[in-house]
PDB file of C-alpha atoms in Angstrom:
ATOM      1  CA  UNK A  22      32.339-124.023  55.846  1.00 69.00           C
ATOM      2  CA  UNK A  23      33.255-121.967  52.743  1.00 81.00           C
ATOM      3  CA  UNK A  24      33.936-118.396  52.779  1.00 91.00           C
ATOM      4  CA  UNK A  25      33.786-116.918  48.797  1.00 95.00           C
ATOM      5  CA  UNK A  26      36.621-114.910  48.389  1.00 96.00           C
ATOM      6  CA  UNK A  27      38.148-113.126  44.972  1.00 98.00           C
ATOM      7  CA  UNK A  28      40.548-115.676  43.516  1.00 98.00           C
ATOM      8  CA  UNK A  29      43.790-113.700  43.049  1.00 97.00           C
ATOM      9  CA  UNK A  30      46.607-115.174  41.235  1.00 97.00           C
ATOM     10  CA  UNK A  31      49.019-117.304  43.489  1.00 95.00           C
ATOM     11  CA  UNK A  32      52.660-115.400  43.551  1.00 92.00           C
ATOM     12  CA  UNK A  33      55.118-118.346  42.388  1.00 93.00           C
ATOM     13  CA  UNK A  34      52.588-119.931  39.108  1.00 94.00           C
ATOM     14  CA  UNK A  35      50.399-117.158  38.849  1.00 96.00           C
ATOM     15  CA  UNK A  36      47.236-119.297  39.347  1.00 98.00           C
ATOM     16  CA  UNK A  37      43.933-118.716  39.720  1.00 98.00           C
ATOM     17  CA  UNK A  38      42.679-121.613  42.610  1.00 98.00           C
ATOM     18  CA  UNK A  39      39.207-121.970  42.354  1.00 98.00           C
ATOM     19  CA  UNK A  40      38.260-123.798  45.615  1.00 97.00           C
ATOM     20  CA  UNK A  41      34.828-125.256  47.350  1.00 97.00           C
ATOM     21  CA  UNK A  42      36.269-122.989  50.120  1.00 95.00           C
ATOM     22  CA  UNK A  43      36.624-119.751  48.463  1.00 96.00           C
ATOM     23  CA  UNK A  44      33.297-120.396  46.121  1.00 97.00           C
ATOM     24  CA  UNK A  45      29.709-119.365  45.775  1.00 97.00           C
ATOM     25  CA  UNK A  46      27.481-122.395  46.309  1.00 97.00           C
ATOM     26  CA  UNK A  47      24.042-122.703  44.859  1.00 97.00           C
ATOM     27  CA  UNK A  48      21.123-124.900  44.199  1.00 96.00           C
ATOM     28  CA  UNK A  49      19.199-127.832  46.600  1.00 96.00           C
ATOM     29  CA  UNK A  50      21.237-130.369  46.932  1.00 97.00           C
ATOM     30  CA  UNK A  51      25.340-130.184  46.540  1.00 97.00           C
ATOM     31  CA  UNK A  52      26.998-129.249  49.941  1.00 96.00           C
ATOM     32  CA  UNK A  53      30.489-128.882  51.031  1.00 95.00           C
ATOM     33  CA  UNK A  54      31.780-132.099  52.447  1.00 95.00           C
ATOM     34  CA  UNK A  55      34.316-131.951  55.260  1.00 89.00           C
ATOM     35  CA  UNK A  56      36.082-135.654  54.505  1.00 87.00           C
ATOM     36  CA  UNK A  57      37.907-134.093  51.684  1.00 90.00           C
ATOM     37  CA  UNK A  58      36.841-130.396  51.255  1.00 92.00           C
ATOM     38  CA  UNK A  59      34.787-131.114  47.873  1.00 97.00           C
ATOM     39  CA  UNK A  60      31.821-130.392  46.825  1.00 98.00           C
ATOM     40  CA  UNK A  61      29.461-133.917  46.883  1.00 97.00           C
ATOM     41  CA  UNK A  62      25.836-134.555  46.451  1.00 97.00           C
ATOM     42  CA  UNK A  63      25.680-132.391  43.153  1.00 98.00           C
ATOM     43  CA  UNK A  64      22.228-133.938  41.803  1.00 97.00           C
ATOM     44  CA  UNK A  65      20.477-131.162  41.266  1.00 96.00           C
ATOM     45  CA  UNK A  66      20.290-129.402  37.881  1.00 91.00           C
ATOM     46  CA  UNK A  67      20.024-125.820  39.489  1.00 96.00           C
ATOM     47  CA  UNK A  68      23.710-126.617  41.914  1.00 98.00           C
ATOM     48  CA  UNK A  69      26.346-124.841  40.478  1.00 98.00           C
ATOM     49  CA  UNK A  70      29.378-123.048  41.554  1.00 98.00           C
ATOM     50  CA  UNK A  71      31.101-119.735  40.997  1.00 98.00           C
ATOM     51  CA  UNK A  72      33.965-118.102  41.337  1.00 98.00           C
ATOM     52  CA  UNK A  73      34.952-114.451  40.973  1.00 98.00           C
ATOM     53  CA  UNK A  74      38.979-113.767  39.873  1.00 98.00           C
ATOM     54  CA  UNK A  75      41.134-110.566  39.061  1.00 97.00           C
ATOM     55  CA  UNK A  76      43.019-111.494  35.965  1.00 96.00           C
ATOM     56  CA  UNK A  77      46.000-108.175  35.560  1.00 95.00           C
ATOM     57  CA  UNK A  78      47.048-109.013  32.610  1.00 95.00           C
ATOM     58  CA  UNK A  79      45.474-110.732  29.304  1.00 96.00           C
ATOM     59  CA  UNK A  80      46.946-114.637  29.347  1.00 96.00           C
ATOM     60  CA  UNK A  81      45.580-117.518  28.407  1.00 97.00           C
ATOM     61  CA  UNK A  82      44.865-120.360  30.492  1.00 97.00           C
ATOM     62  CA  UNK A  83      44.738-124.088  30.830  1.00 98.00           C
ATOM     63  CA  UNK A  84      41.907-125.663  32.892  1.00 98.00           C
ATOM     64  CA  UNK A  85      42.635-128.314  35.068  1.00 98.00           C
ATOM     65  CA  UNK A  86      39.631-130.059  37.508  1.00 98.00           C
ATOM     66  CA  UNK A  87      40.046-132.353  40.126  1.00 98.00           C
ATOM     67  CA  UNK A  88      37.093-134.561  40.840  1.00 98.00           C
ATOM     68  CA  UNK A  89      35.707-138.039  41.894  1.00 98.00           C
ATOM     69  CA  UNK A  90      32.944-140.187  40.775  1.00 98.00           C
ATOM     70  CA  UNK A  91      31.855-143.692  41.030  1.00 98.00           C
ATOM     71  CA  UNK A  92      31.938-145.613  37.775  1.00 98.00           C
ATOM     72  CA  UNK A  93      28.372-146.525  38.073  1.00 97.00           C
ATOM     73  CA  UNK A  94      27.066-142.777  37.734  1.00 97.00           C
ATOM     74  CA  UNK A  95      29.890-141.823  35.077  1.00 98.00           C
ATOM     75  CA  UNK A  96      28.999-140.166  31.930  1.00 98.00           C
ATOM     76  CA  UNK A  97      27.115-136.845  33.091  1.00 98.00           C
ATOM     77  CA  UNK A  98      27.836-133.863  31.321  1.00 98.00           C
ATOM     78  CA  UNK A  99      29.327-130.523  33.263  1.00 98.00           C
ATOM     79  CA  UNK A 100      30.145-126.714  31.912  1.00 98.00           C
ATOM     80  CA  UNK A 101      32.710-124.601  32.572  1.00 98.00           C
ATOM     81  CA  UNK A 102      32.072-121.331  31.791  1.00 98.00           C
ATOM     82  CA  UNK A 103      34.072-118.003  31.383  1.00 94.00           C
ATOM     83  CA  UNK A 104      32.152-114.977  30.164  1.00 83.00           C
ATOM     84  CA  UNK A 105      31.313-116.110  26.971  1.00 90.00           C
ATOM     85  CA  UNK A 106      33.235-119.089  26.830  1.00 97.00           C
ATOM     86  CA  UNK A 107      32.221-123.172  27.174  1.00 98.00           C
ATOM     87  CA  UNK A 108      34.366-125.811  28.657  1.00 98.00           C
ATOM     88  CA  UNK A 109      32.178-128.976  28.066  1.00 98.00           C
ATOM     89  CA  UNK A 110      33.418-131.892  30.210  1.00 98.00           C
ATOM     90  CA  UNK A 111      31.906-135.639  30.034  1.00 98.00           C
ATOM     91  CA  UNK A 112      32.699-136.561  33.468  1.00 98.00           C
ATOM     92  CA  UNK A 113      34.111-139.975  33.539  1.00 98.00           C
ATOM     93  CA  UNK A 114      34.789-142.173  36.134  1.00 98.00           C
ATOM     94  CA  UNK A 115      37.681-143.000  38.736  1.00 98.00           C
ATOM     95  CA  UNK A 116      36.621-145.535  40.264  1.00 98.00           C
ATOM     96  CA  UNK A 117      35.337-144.616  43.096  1.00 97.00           C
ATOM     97  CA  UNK A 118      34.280-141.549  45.291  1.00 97.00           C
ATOM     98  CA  UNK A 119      37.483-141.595  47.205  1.00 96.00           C
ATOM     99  CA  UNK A 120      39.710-141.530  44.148  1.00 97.00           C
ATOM    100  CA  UNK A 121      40.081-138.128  42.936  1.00 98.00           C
ATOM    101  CA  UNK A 122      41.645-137.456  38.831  1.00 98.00           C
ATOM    102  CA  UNK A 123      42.931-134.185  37.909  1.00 98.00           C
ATOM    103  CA  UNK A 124      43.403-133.396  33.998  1.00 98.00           C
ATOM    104  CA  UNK A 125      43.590-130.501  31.461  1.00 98.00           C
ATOM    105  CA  UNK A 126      40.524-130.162  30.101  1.00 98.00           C
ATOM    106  CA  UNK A 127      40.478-127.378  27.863  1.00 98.00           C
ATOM    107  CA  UNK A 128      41.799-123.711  28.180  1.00 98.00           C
ATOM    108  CA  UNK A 129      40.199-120.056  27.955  1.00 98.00           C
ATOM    109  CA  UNK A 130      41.644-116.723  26.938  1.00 97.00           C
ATOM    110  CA  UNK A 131      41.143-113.693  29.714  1.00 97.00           C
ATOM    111  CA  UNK A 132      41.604-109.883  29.075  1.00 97.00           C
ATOM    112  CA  UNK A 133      42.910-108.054  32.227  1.00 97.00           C
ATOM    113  CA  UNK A 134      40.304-107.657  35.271  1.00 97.00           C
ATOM    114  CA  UNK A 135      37.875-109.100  36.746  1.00 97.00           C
ATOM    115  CA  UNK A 136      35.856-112.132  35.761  1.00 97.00           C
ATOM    116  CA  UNK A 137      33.242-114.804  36.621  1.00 98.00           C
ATOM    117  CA  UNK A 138      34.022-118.366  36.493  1.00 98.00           C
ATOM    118  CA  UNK A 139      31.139-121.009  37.098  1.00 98.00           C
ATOM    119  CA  UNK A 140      30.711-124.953  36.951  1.00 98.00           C
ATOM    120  CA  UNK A 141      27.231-126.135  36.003  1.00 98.00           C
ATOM    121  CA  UNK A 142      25.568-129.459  34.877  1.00 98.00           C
ATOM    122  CA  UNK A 143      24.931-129.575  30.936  1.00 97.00           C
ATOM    123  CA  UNK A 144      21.145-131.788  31.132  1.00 95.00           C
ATOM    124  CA  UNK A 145      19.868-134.167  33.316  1.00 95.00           C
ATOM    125  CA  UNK A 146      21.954-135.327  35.968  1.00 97.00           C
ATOM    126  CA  UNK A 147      21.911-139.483  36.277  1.00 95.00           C
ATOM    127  CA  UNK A 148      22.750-140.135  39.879  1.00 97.00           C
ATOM    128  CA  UNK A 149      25.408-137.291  40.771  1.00 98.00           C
ATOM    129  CA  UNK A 150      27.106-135.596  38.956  1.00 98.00           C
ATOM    130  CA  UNK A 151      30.889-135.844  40.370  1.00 98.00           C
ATOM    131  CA  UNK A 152      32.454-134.778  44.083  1.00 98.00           C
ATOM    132  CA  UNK A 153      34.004-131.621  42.867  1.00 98.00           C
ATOM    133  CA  UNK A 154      37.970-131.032  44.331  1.00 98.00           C
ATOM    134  CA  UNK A 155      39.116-127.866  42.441  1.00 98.00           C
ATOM    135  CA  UNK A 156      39.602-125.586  39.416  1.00 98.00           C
ATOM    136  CA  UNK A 157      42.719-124.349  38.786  1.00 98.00           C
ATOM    137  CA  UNK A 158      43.543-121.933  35.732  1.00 98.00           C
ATOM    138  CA  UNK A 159      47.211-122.029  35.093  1.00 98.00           C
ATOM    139  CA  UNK A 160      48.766-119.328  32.016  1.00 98.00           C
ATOM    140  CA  UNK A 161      50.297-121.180  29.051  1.00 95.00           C
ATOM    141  CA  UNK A 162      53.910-119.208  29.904  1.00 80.00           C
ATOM    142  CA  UNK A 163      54.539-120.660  32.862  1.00 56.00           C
TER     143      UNK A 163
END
């Protein structure tokens, strides 16, 4: 149901959209769920996700992810990675699997062209890890 794509910037923000749709999905067990185009069942520690973007100009981002994840599996541990730079995340909890949270949770610097962009659990996994929404990378000018 997903069909990985580069992730251009969009015209009016200049964001980079990093989708379940437009991703590389790996590992043995996280799929893409239909009910609300995430990512769900992400229990294994080899799932992961990746994205490849064309940056044209060197800008700096902020990192905003949308996700969902039932309070009683809260507390797992994911990576956001950039070339050589970490995003750590403690995933917490929203309640439920239906209610989805998006926040700023760090930001990365780019040089122009193109680069890889990957979510990954940071240890064990209790339970799941979160139902994954989106990624979005949107420059500090705007």
């Amino acid at each position: 149901g997903n069909t990985p794509e580069v992730v251009q910037p969009e015209r009016l923000r200049h964001e980079l959209a990093c989708l379940p749709t437009n991703a590389e999905i790996y590992g043995d067990s996280v799929v893409l769920e239909d009910s609300h185009s995430n990512l769900g069942y992400w229990q294994s520690e080899n799932d992961h996700v990746v994205w490849t973007a064309d940056v044209p100009e060197a800008t700096e981002y902020v990192v905003f992810l949308e996700w969902a994840c039932d309070d009683a599996v809260a507390g797992n541990t994911c990576a956001i990675e950039v070339g050589d730079q970490r995003v750590t995340v403690q995933v917490e909890g929203t309640g439920d699997w239906n209610q989805y949270r998006r926040e700023v949770v760090g930001r990365v610097k780019l040089d122009a062209g193109r680069h890889r962009i990957g979510i990954r659990a940071v240890g064990r996994i209790n339970g799941f890890l979160f139902d994954f929404k989106s990624l979005t990378l949107r420059p500090t000018s705007s």
